[in-house]
mmCIF file of N, CA, C and O in Angstrom:
data_model
loop_
_atom_site.group_PDB
_atom_site.id
_atom_site.type_symbol
_atom_site.label_atom_id
_atom_site.label_comp_id
_atom_site.label_asym_id
_atom_site.label_seq_id
_atom_site.Cartn_x
_atom_site.Cartn_y
_atom_site.Cartn_z
ATOM 1 N N UNK A 1 20.997 -8.810 -9.451
ATOM 2 C CA UNK A 1 21.694 -9.956 -8.645
ATOM 3 C C UNK A 1 20.426 -10.811 -7.608
ATOM 4 O O UNK A 1 20.252 -11.936 -7.126
ATOM 5 N N UNK A 2 20.235 -9.762 -6.282
ATOM 6 C CA UNK A 2 19.714 -9.792 -5.364
ATOM 7 C C UNK A 2 17.769 -10.706 -5.493
ATOM 8 O O UNK A 2 17.958 -11.922 -5.009
ATOM 9 N N UNK A 3 17.559 -10.353 -6.416
ATOM 10 C CA UNK A 3 16.199 -10.439 -7.196
ATOM 11 C C UNK A 3 16.478 -12.127 -7.775
ATOM 12 O O UNK A 3 15.193 -13.110 -7.437
ATOM 13 N N UNK A 4 17.750 -12.530 -8.169
ATOM 14 C CA UNK A 4 17.506 -13.538 -9.249
ATOM 15 C C UNK A 4 18.128 -14.289 -7.988
ATOM 16 O O UNK A 4 17.571 -15.413 -7.884
ATOM 17 N N UNK A 5 18.691 -14.667 -6.993
ATOM 18 C CA UNK A 5 19.101 -14.562 -5.804
ATOM 19 C C UNK A 5 18.011 -15.704 -5.109
ATOM 20 O O UNK A 5 17.329 -16.465 -4.559
ATOM 21 N N UNK A 6 16.756 -14.312 -4.715
ATOM 22 C CA UNK A 6 15.655 -14.451 -4.314
ATOM 23 C C UNK A 6 14.747 -15.588 -5.092
ATOM 24 O O UNK A 6 14.201 -16.889 -4.227
ATOM 25 N N UNK A 7 14.776 -15.513 -6.704
ATOM 26 C CA UNK A 7 14.230 -16.082 -7.338
ATOM 27 C C UNK A 7 14.734 -17.653 -7.116
ATOM 28 O O UNK A 7 13.338 -18.953 -7.270
ATOM 29 N N UNK A 8 16.012 -18.044 -7.311
ATOM 30 C CA UNK A 8 16.238 -19.333 -7.240
ATOM 31 C C UNK A 8 16.446 -20.081 -5.749
ATOM 32 O O UNK A 8 16.445 -21.104 -5.707
ATOM 33 N N UNK A 9 16.260 -19.306 -4.497
ATOM 34 C CA UNK A 9 15.877 -19.619 -2.737
ATOM 35 C C UNK A 9 14.717 -20.319 -3.359
ATOM 36 O O UNK A 9 14.192 -21.240 -2.516
ATOM 37 N N UNK A 10 13.995 -19.382 -3.898
ATOM 38 C CA UNK A 10 12.668 -20.042 -3.328
ATOM 39 C C UNK A 10 11.666 -20.796 -4.570
ATOM 40 O O UNK A 10 11.102 -21.963 -3.476
ATOM 41 N N UNK A 11 13.042 -21.173 -5.505
ATOM 42 C CA UNK A 11 12.305 -22.049 -6.391
ATOM 43 C C UNK A 11 12.977 -23.419 -5.710
ATOM 44 O O UNK A 11 12.325 -24.546 -5.466
ATOM 45 N N UNK A 12 14.227 -23.235 -5.328
ATOM 46 C CA UNK A 12 14.902 -24.592 -4.362
ATOM 47 C C UNK A 12 13.994 -24.810 -3.067
ATOM 48 O O UNK A 12 13.520 -26.166 -2.925
ATOM 49 N N UNK A 13 13.150 -24.254 -2.414
ATOM 50 C CA UNK A 13 12.323 -23.972 -1.588
ATOM 51 C C UNK A 13 11.113 -25.199 -1.684
ATOM 52 O O UNK A 13 10.570 -25.633 -1.254
ATOM 53 N N UNK A 14 10.550 -24.691 -2.874
ATOM 54 C CA UNK A 14 9.687 -25.092 -3.444
ATOM 55 C C UNK A 14 9.788 -26.260 -4.190
ATOM 56 O O UNK A 14 9.111 -27.654 -3.852
ATOM 57 N N UNK A 15 10.822 -26.998 -4.726
ATOM 58 C CA UNK A 15 11.491 -28.614 -4.782
ATOM 59 C C UNK A 15 11.322 -29.199 -3.777
ATOM 60 O O UNK A 15 11.041 -30.379 -3.543
ATOM 61 N N UNK A 16 11.924 -28.681 -2.028
ATOM 62 C CA UNK A 16 12.229 -29.083 -1.285
ATOM 63 C C UNK A 16 10.733 -29.527 -0.234
ATOM 64 O O UNK A 16 10.418 -30.262 -0.508
ATOM 65 N N UNK A 17 10.165 -28.866 -0.546
ATOM 66 C CA UNK A 17 8.479 -28.639 -0.104
ATOM 67 C C UNK A 17 7.424 -29.479 -1.090
ATOM 68 O O UNK A 17 7.454 -30.409 -0.395
ATOM 69 N N UNK A 18 7.662 -29.686 -2.027
ATOM 70 C CA UNK A 18 7.093 -30.678 -2.920
ATOM 71 C C UNK A 18 8.029 -32.501 -2.526
ATOM 72 O O UNK A 18 7.247 -32.751 -2.677
ATOM 73 N N UNK A 19 9.394 -31.858 -2.895
ATOM 74 C CA UNK A 19 9.902 -33.228 -2.233
ATOM 75 C C UNK A 19 9.234 -34.192 -0.712
ATOM 76 O O UNK A 19 9.085 -35.296 -0.293
ATOM 77 N N UNK A 20 9.064 -33.259 0.317
ATOM 78 C CA UNK A 20 8.794 -33.424 1.163
ATOM 79 C C UNK A 20 7.195 -33.997 1.574
ATOM 80 O O UNK A 20 6.933 -35.010 2.002
ATOM 81 N N UNK A 21 6.406 -33.394 1.056
ATOM 82 C CA UNK A 21 5.204 -33.529 0.430
ATOM 83 C C UNK A 21 4.918 -34.764 0.265
ATOM 84 O O UNK A 21 3.752 -35.795 0.431
ATOM 85 N N UNK A 22 5.446 -35.303 -1.102
ATOM 86 C CA UNK A 22 5.470 -36.487 -1.718
ATOM 87 C C UNK A 22 5.946 -37.988 -0.651
ATOM 88 O O UNK A 22 5.552 -38.697 -0.949
ATOM 89 N N UNK A 23 7.265 -37.569 0.114
ATOM 90 C CA UNK A 23 7.524 -38.812 1.172
ATOM 91 C C UNK A 23 6.722 -38.511 1.967
ATOM 92 O O UNK A 23 6.515 -39.772 2.222
ATOM 93 N N UNK A 24 6.380 -37.630 2.485
ATOM 94 C CA UNK A 24 5.190 -38.062 3.696
ATOM 95 C C UNK A 24 3.687 -38.807 2.855
ATOM 96 O O UNK A 24 3.166 -39.274 3.312
ATOM 97 N N UNK A 25 3.290 -38.026 1.821
ATOM 98 C CA UNK A 25 2.190 -39.179 1.589
ATOM 99 C C UNK A 25 2.036 -40.094 0.641
ATOM 100 O O UNK A 25 1.291 -41.243 0.099
ATOM 101 N N UNK A 26 3.300 -40.670 0.634
ATOM 102 C CA UNK A 26 3.498 -41.615 -0.606
ATOM 103 C C UNK A 26 3.283 -43.514 0.815
ATOM 104 O O UNK A 26 3.137 -43.885 0.491
ATOM 105 N N UNK A 27 4.589 -43.109 1.493
ATOM 106 C CA UNK A 27 4.938 -44.643 2.538
ATOM 107 C C UNK A 27 5.344 -44.451 3.688
ATOM 108 O O UNK A 27 5.933 -42.967 3.936
ATOM 109 N N UNK A 28 6.340 -45.108 4.470
ATOM 110 C CA UNK A 28 7.082 -44.739 5.697
ATOM 111 C C UNK A 28 8.231 -44.762 5.194
ATOM 112 O O UNK A 28 8.616 -45.425 4.583
ATOM 113 N N UNK A 29 8.965 -44.088 5.966
ATOM 114 C CA UNK A 29 10.316 -43.760 6.056
ATOM 115 C C UNK A 29 11.673 -44.025 4.826
ATOM 116 O O UNK A 29 11.129 -43.348 3.819
ATOM 117 N N UNK A 30 12.218 -44.743 5.393
ATOM 118 C CA UNK A 30 13.949 -45.035 3.986
ATOM 119 C C UNK A 30 12.783 -45.485 2.729
ATOM 120 O O UNK A 30 13.420 -44.956 2.092
ATOM 121 N N UNK A 31 11.978 -46.019 3.002
ATOM 122 C CA UNK A 31 11.377 -46.901 1.289
ATOM 123 C C UNK A 31 10.984 -45.881 0.957
ATOM 124 O O UNK A 31 10.686 -45.788 -0.483
ATOM 125 N N UNK A 32 10.305 -44.950 1.359
ATOM 126 C CA UNK A 32 9.987 -43.885 0.645
ATOM 127 C C UNK A 32 11.087 -43.024 -0.470
ATOM 128 O O UNK A 32 10.349 -42.209 -1.129
ATOM 129 N N UNK A 33 11.907 -42.815 0.594
ATOM 130 C CA UNK A 33 12.826 -41.775 0.168
ATOM 131 C C UNK A 33 13.813 -42.601 -0.681
ATOM 132 O O UNK A 33 13.932 -42.086 -1.719
ATOM 133 N N UNK A 34 13.717 -43.451 -0.826
ATOM 134 C CA UNK A 34 14.520 -44.600 -1.814
ATOM 135 C C UNK A 34 13.014 -44.582 -2.624
ATOM 136 O O UNK A 34 14.537 -44.400 -4.285
ATOM 137 N N UNK A 35 12.520 -44.165 -3.010
ATOM 138 C CA UNK A 35 11.464 -44.910 -4.011
ATOM 139 C C UNK A 35 11.851 -43.031 -4.745
ATOM 140 O O UNK A 35 11.598 -43.019 -6.009
ATOM 141 N N UNK A 36 11.249 -42.038 -3.911
ATOM 142 C CA UNK A 36 11.524 -40.936 -4.530
ATOM 143 C C UNK A 36 12.733 -40.896 -5.101
ATOM 144 O O UNK A 36 13.013 -39.902 -6.481
ATOM 145 N N UNK A 37 13.747 -41.024 -5.005
ATOM 146 C CA UNK A 37 14.935 -40.983 -5.277
ATOM 147 C C UNK A 37 15.680 -41.925 -7.031
ATOM 148 O O UNK A 37 16.217 -41.577 -7.639
ATOM 149 N N UNK A 38 14.611 -43.161 -6.594
ATOM 150 C CA UNK A 38 14.876 -43.731 -7.681
ATOM 151 C C UNK A 38 15.789 -44.767 -7.604
ATOM 152 O O UNK A 38 16.381 -45.327 -8.250
ATOM 153 N N UNK A 39 16.038 -45.051 -6.166
ATOM 154 C CA UNK A 39 17.538 -46.001 -5.604
ATOM 155 C C UNK A 39 17.040 -47.213 -6.167
ATOM 156 O O UNK A 39 17.910 -48.435 -6.412
ATOM 157 N N UNK A 40 15.443 -47.524 -6.182
ATOM 158 C CA UNK A 40 14.917 -48.806 -6.054
ATOM 159 C C UNK A 40 15.383 -49.282 -8.017
ATOM 160 O O UNK A 40 15.608 -50.339 -8.293
ATOM 161 N N UNK A 41 14.028 -48.527 -7.972
ATOM 162 C CA UNK A 41 13.869 -48.650 -9.413
ATOM 163 C C UNK A 41 15.112 -48.149 -10.750
ATOM 164 O O UNK A 41 15.229 -48.770 -11.692
ATOM 165 N N UNK A 42 15.999 -47.341 -10.187
ATOM 166 C CA UNK A 42 17.009 -47.063 -11.298
ATOM 167 C C UNK A 42 16.749 -45.893 -11.790
ATOM 168 O O UNK A 42 16.920 -45.771 -12.919
ATOM 169 N N UNK A 43 15.187 -45.348 -11.791
ATOM 170 C CA UNK A 43 14.789 -44.024 -12.734
ATOM 171 C C UNK A 43 15.101 -42.901 -12.505
ATOM 172 O O UNK A 43 14.974 -42.187 -13.008
ATOM 173 N N UNK A 44 15.721 -42.276 -11.460
ATOM 174 C CA UNK A 44 16.272 -41.396 -11.085
ATOM 175 C C UNK A 44 15.243 -40.522 -10.224
ATOM 176 O O UNK A 44 14.940 -40.789 -9.524
ATOM 177 N N UNK A 45 15.597 -38.834 -10.900
ATOM 178 C CA UNK A 45 14.600 -38.456 -10.214
ATOM 179 C C UNK A 45 12.782 -38.566 -10.357
ATOM 180 O O UNK A 45 12.605 -38.888 -11.130
ATOM 181 N N UNK A 46 11.614 -38.198 -9.930
ATOM 182 C CA UNK A 46 10.414 -38.403 -9.885
ATOM 183 C C UNK A 46 10.579 -36.948 -10.395
ATOM 184 O O UNK A 46 9.899 -36.046 -10.141
ATOM 185 N N UNK A 47 9.927 -37.199 -11.439
ATOM 186 C CA UNK A 47 9.126 -36.243 -12.506
ATOM 187 C C UNK A 47 8.309 -35.393 -11.844
ATOM 188 O O UNK A 47 8.132 -34.112 -12.391
ATOM 189 N N UNK A 48 7.574 -35.842 -11.038
ATOM 190 C CA UNK A 48 5.911 -35.231 -10.614
ATOM 191 C C UNK A 48 6.058 -34.122 -9.768
ATOM 192 O O UNK A 48 5.689 -33.200 -9.299
ATOM 193 N N UNK A 49 7.094 -34.752 -9.023
ATOM 194 C CA UNK A 49 7.457 -34.391 -7.476
ATOM 195 C C UNK A 49 8.408 -32.990 -8.140
ATOM 196 O O UNK A 49 7.970 -31.682 -7.668
ATOM 197 N N UNK A 50 9.376 -33.237 -9.580
ATOM 198 C CA UNK A 50 9.927 -32.430 -9.899
ATOM 199 C C UNK A 50 9.497 -31.058 -10.244
ATOM 200 O O UNK A 50 9.265 -30.087 -10.127
ATOM 201 N N UNK A 51 7.896 -31.664 -10.639
ATOM 202 C CA UNK A 51 6.662 -30.328 -11.650
ATOM 203 C C UNK A 51 6.592 -29.459 -10.673
ATOM 204 O O UNK A 51 6.345 -28.329 -10.413
ATOM 205 N N UNK A 52 5.933 -30.327 -9.339
ATOM 206 C CA UNK A 52 4.961 -29.594 -8.475
ATOM 207 C C UNK A 52 6.419 -28.600 -7.971
ATOM 208 O O UNK A 52 5.505 -27.484 -7.401
ATOM 209 N N UNK A 53 7.452 -28.924 -7.692
ATOM 210 C CA UNK A 53 7.953 -28.332 -6.964
ATOM 211 C C UNK A 53 8.987 -26.906 -7.498
ATOM 212 O O UNK A 53 8.699 -25.719 -6.922
ATOM 213 N N UNK A 54 8.659 -27.115 -8.775
ATOM 214 C CA UNK A 54 9.232 -25.828 -9.829
ATOM 215 C C UNK A 54 7.934 -24.789 -9.737
ATOM 216 O O UNK A 54 7.773 -23.583 -9.906
ATOM 217 N N UNK A 55 6.808 -25.276 -9.723
ATOM 218 C CA UNK A 55 5.308 -24.430 -9.843
ATOM 219 C C UNK A 55 5.139 -23.940 -8.499
ATOM 220 O O UNK A 55 4.757 -22.763 -8.622
ATOM 221 N N UNK A 56 5.847 -24.392 -7.632
ATOM 222 C CA UNK A 56 5.444 -23.699 -6.339
ATOM 223 C C UNK A 56 6.501 -22.633 -5.933
ATOM 224 O O UNK A 56 6.221 -21.855 -5.392
ATOM 225 N N UNK A 57 7.797 -22.963 -6.570
ATOM 226 C CA UNK A 57 8.549 -22.387 -6.605
ATOM 227 C C UNK A 57 8.576 -20.675 -6.970
ATOM 228 O O UNK A 57 8.438 -19.446 -6.777
ATOM 229 N N UNK A 58 8.121 -20.886 -8.835
ATOM 230 C CA UNK A 58 7.374 -19.608 -8.967
ATOM 231 C C UNK A 58 6.658 -19.038 -8.511
ATOM 232 O O UNK A 58 6.416 -17.950 -8.231
ATOM 233 N N UNK A 59 5.663 -19.912 -7.710
ATOM 234 C CA UNK A 59 4.256 -18.912 -7.097
ATOM 235 C C UNK A 59 4.775 -18.635 -5.767
ATOM 236 O O UNK A 59 4.713 -17.127 -5.744
ATOM 237 N N UNK A 60 5.704 -19.230 -5.551
ATOM 238 C CA UNK A 60 6.371 -18.275 -4.366
ATOM 239 C C UNK A 60 7.238 -17.206 -4.623
ATOM 240 O O UNK A 60 6.873 -16.075 -4.059
ATOM 241 N N UNK A 61 8.249 -17.233 -5.872
ATOM 242 C CA UNK A 61 8.902 -16.022 -6.378
ATOM 243 C C UNK A 61 7.004 -14.498 -6.660
ATOM 244 O O UNK A 61 7.847 -13.853 -6.452
ATOM 245 N N UNK A 62 6.430 -15.241 -7.321
ATOM 246 C CA UNK A 62 5.490 -14.607 -8.087
ATOM 247 C C UNK A 62 5.350 -13.481 -6.266
ATOM 248 O O UNK A 62 4.715 -12.529 -6.229
ATOM 249 N N UNK A 63 4.570 -14.190 -5.265
ATOM 250 C CA UNK A 63 4.053 -14.132 -4.001
ATOM 251 C C UNK A 63 5.278 -12.858 -3.621
ATOM 252 O O UNK A 63 4.804 -12.093 -3.041
ATOM 253 N N UNK A 64 6.028 -13.379 -3.668
ATOM 254 C CA UNK A 64 7.412 -12.243 -2.848
ATOM 255 C C UNK A 64 7.905 -11.003 -4.069
ATOM 256 O O UNK A 64 8.079 -10.146 -2.632
ATOM 257 N N UNK A 65 7.471 -11.324 -4.659
ATOM 258 C CA UNK A 65 7.219 -9.441 -5.542
ATOM 259 C C UNK A 65 6.242 -8.759 -5.047
ATOM 260 O O UNK A 65 6.393 -7.462 -5.716
ATOM 261 N N UNK A 66 4.700 -9.065 -4.570
ATOM 262 C CA UNK A 66 3.943 -8.002 -4.253
ATOM 263 C C UNK A 66 4.169 -7.335 -3.218
ATOM 264 O O UNK A 66 4.719 -7.969 -2.172
ATOM 265 N N UNK A 67 3.637 -6.165 -3.256
ATOM 266 C CA UNK A 67 4.255 -5.194 -2.151
ATOM 267 C C UNK A 67 2.879 -5.223 -0.805
ATOM 268 O O UNK A 67 1.723 -4.290 -2.036
ATOM 269 N N UNK A 68 2.569 -5.881 -0.431
ATOM 270 C CA UNK A 68 1.493 -6.779 0.251
ATOM 271 C C UNK A 68 1.245 -5.151 1.498
ATOM 272 O O UNK A 68 -0.097 -5.031 0.942
ATOM 273 N N UNK A 69 1.950 -4.097 1.610
ATOM 274 C CA UNK A 69 1.372 -3.232 2.630
ATOM 275 C C UNK A 69 0.851 -2.057 1.236
ATOM 276 O O UNK A 69 -0.298 -1.459 2.267
ATOM 277 N N UNK A 70 0.868 -1.754 0.071
ATOM 278 C CA UNK A 70 0.449 -1.183 -0.768
ATOM 279 C C UNK A 70 -0.706 -1.273 -1.587
ATOM 280 O O UNK A 70 -1.592 -0.480 -1.989
ATOM 281 N N UNK A 71 -0.988 -3.002 -1.411
ATOM 282 C CA UNK A 71 -1.805 -3.148 -1.874
ATOM 283 C C UNK A 71 -3.816 -3.021 -1.521
ATOM 284 O O UNK A 71 -3.816 -2.624 -2.379
ATOM 285 N N UNK A 72 -4.031 -2.661 -0.507
ATOM 286 C CA UNK A 72 -4.912 -2.380 -0.695
ATOM 287 C C UNK A 72 -5.294 -0.812 -0.936
ATOM 288 O O UNK A 72 -6.383 -0.299 -1.375
ATOM 289 N N UNK A 73 -4.324 0.278 -0.637
ATOM 290 C CA UNK A 73 -4.395 1.305 -1.510
ATOM 291 C C UNK A 73 -4.512 1.487 -2.618
ATOM 292 O O UNK A 73 -5.692 2.304 -3.368
ATOM 293 N N UNK A 74 -3.766 0.968 -3.279
ATOM 294 C CA UNK A 74 -4.105 0.697 -4.768
ATOM 295 C C UNK A 74 -5.551 -0.322 -5.420
ATOM 296 O O UNK A 74 -5.884 0.637 -6.196
ATOM 297 N N UNK A 75 -6.121 -1.377 -4.573
ATOM 298 C CA UNK A 75 -7.575 -1.534 -4.287
ATOM 299 C C UNK A 75 -8.511 -0.465 -4.740
ATOM 300 O O UNK A 75 -9.195 -0.490 -5.628
ATOM 301 N N UNK A 76 -7.978 0.114 -3.607
ATOM 302 C CA UNK A 76 -9.178 1.556 -3.475
ATOM 303 C C UNK A 76 -8.957 2.446 -4.544
ATOM 304 O O UNK A 76 -10.004 2.906 -4.838
ATOM 305 N N UNK A 77 -7.817 2.698 -4.940
ATOM 306 C CA UNK A 77 -7.783 3.616 -6.150
ATOM 307 C C UNK A 77 -8.063 3.216 -7.640
ATOM 308 O O UNK A 77 -8.604 4.056 -7.930
ATOM 309 N N UNK A 78 -7.711 2.019 -7.574
ATOM 310 C CA UNK A 78 -8.098 1.390 -8.971
ATOM 311 C C UNK A 78 -9.807 1.580 -8.528
ATOM 312 O O UNK A 78 -10.738 1.989 -9.400
ATOM 313 N N UNK A 79 -10.781 1.393 -7.290
ATOM 314 C CA UNK A 79 -12.628 1.039 -7.320
ATOM 315 C C UNK A 79 -12.447 2.707 -7.611
ATOM 316 O O UNK A 79 -13.568 2.990 -8.413
ATOM 317 N N UNK A 80 -12.156 3.424 -6.984
ATOM 318 C CA UNK A 80 -12.315 5.207 -7.152
ATOM 319 C C UNK A 80 -12.632 5.693 -8.727
ATOM 320 O O UNK A 80 -13.000 6.457 -9.547
ATOM 321 N N UNK A 81 -11.098 4.668 -9.409
ATOM 322 C CA UNK A 81 -11.146 5.235 -10.952
ATOM 323 C C UNK A 81 -12.064 4.865 -11.279
ATOM 324 O O UNK A 81 -12.196 4.980 -12.819
ATOM 325 N N UNK A 82 -12.546 3.752 -11.547
ATOM 326 C CA UNK A 82 -13.676 2.913 -12.104
ATOM 327 C C UNK A 82 -15.100 3.226 -11.856
ATOM 328 O O UNK A 82 -15.760 2.016 -11.384
ATOM 329 N N UNK A 83 -15.101 4.170 -10.664
ATOM 330 C CA UNK A 83 -16.427 4.332 -10.114
ATOM 331 C C UNK A 83 -17.539 4.549 -10.622
ATOM 332 O O UNK A 83 -19.024 3.997 -10.992
ATOM 333 N N UNK A 84 -17.622 5.344 -12.051
ATOM 334 C CA UNK A 84 -18.452 5.077 -12.946
ATOM 335 C C UNK A 84 -19.318 3.767 -14.140
ATOM 336 O O UNK A 84 -20.250 3.465 -14.087
ATOM 337 N N UNK A 85 -17.660 2.989 -13.965
ATOM 338 C CA UNK A 85 -18.612 1.747 -14.419
ATOM 339 C C UNK A 85 -18.899 1.428 -12.997
ATOM 340 O O UNK A 85 -20.285 0.278 -13.356
ATOM 341 N N UNK A 86 -19.057 1.332 -12.060
ATOM 342 C CA UNK A 86 -19.430 0.126 -11.069
ATOM 343 C C UNK A 86 -20.686 1.003 -10.984
ATOM 344 O O UNK A 86 -22.011 0.022 -10.980
ATOM 345 N N UNK A 87 -21.076 2.177 -10.715
ATOM 346 C CA UNK A 87 -22.591 2.600 -10.981
ATOM 347 C C UNK A 87 -22.972 2.163 -12.280
ATOM 348 O O UNK A 87 -24.302 1.808 -11.918
ATOM 349 N N UNK A 88 -22.639 2.662 -13.733
ATOM 350 C CA UNK A 88 -23.829 1.370 -14.783
ATOM 351 C C UNK A 88 -24.047 0.505 -14.537
ATOM 352 O O UNK A 88 -24.900 -0.074 -14.994
ATOM 353 N N UNK A 89 -22.831 -0.247 -14.047
ATOM 354 C CA UNK A 89 -23.395 -1.660 -14.396
ATOM 355 C C UNK A 89 -24.073 -2.052 -12.786
ATOM 356 O O UNK A 89 -24.822 -3.272 -12.952
ATOM 357 N N UNK A 90 -24.303 -1.125 -11.933
ATOM 358 C CA UNK A 90 -25.471 -1.152 -10.659
ATOM 359 C C UNK A 90 -26.705 -0.800 -11.610
ATOM 360 O O UNK A 90 -27.880 -1.506 -11.234
ATOM 361 N N UNK A 91 -26.951 0.165 -12.158
ATOM 362 C CA UNK A 91 -27.865 0.278 -13.007
ATOM 363 C C UNK A 91 -28.521 -0.743 -13.754
ATOM 364 O O UNK A 91 -29.978 -1.129 -14.212
ATOM 365 N N UNK A 92 -27.896 -1.286 -14.226
ATOM 366 C CA UNK A 92 -27.976 -2.309 -15.493
ATOM 367 C C UNK A 92 -28.483 -3.516 -14.738
ATOM 368 O O UNK A 92 -29.467 -4.261 -15.195
ATOM 369 N N UNK A 93 -28.080 -3.800 -14.061
ATOM 370 C CA UNK A 93 -28.774 -4.876 -12.742
ATOM 371 C C UNK A 93 -29.749 -4.623 -12.450
ATOM 372 O O UNK A 93 -30.805 -5.343 -11.701
ATOM 373 N N UNK A 94 -29.689 -3.126 -11.697
ATOM 374 C CA UNK A 94 -31.734 -2.893 -11.077
ATOM 375 C C UNK A 94 -32.039 -3.418 -12.548
ATOM 376 O O UNK A 94 -33.629 -3.689 -12.649
ATOM 377 N N UNK A 95 -32.121 -2.393 -13.530
ATOM 378 C CA UNK A 95 -33.064 -2.311 -14.616
ATOM 379 C C UNK A 95 -33.263 -3.930 -15.531
ATOM 380 O O UNK A 95 -34.730 -4.721 -15.453
ATOM 381 N N UNK A 96 -32.350 -4.605 -15.401
ATOM 382 C CA UNK A 96 -32.499 -5.951 -15.729
ATOM 383 C C UNK A 96 -33.123 -7.077 -14.353
ATOM 384 O O UNK A 96 -34.120 -8.075 -14.971
ATOM 385 N N UNK A 97 -33.047 -6.933 -13.360
ATOM 386 C CA UNK A 97 -33.879 -7.013 -12.089
ATOM 387 C C UNK A 97 -35.190 -6.908 -12.335
ATOM 388 O O UNK A 97 -36.695 -7.681 -12.713
ATOM 389 N N UNK A 98 -35.815 -5.875 -12.653
ATOM 390 C CA UNK A 98 -37.015 -5.060 -12.806
ATOM 391 C C UNK A 98 -37.890 -5.846 -14.202
ATOM 392 O O UNK A 98 -39.052 -6.366 -13.824
ATOM 393 N N UNK A 99 -36.808 -5.949 -15.383
ATOM 394 C CA UNK A 99 -37.433 -6.409 -16.476
ATOM 395 C C UNK A 99 -37.967 -7.838 -16.426
ATOM 396 O O UNK A 99 -38.702 -8.602 -16.669
ATOM 397 N N UNK A 100 -36.725 -8.568 -15.175
ATOM 398 C CA UNK A 100 -36.816 -10.114 -15.119
ATOM 399 C C UNK A 100 -38.276 -10.351 -13.869
ATOM 400 O O UNK A 100 -39.049 -11.251 -14.113
ATOM 401 N N UNK A 101 -38.376 -9.478 -13.000
ATOM 402 C CA UNK A 101 -39.273 -10.087 -11.697
ATOM 403 C C UNK A 101 -40.312 -8.999 -11.917
ATOM 404 O O UNK A 101 -41.388 -9.130 -11.372
ATOM 405 N N UNK A 102 -40.940 -8.132 -13.258
ATOM 406 C CA UNK A 102 -41.830 -7.182 -13.153
ATOM 407 C C UNK A 102 -42.669 -8.185 -14.328
ATOM 408 O O UNK A 102 -42.629 -8.989 -15.072
#
């Protein structure tokens, strides 16, 4: 339940951030807010800013799930487990360099 609430709070934050960015980037003050909410045109919610906010919310939720303290240790473990592949790729690069430049 906690992760679901965290996801929806980050989604709401993304929608809010996209709305603020849209208001700041379009015009000044009350006219921009009225345009964003569709008060003048009668069209309702601005679908572009809604989509951007939803995407930002999903990205923030995915970034919140990453264990940033464990990430360097896992990366080094991955590099060490694939050491043989990197050695072979290095040899391929050396031999291709010899073929191309000789």
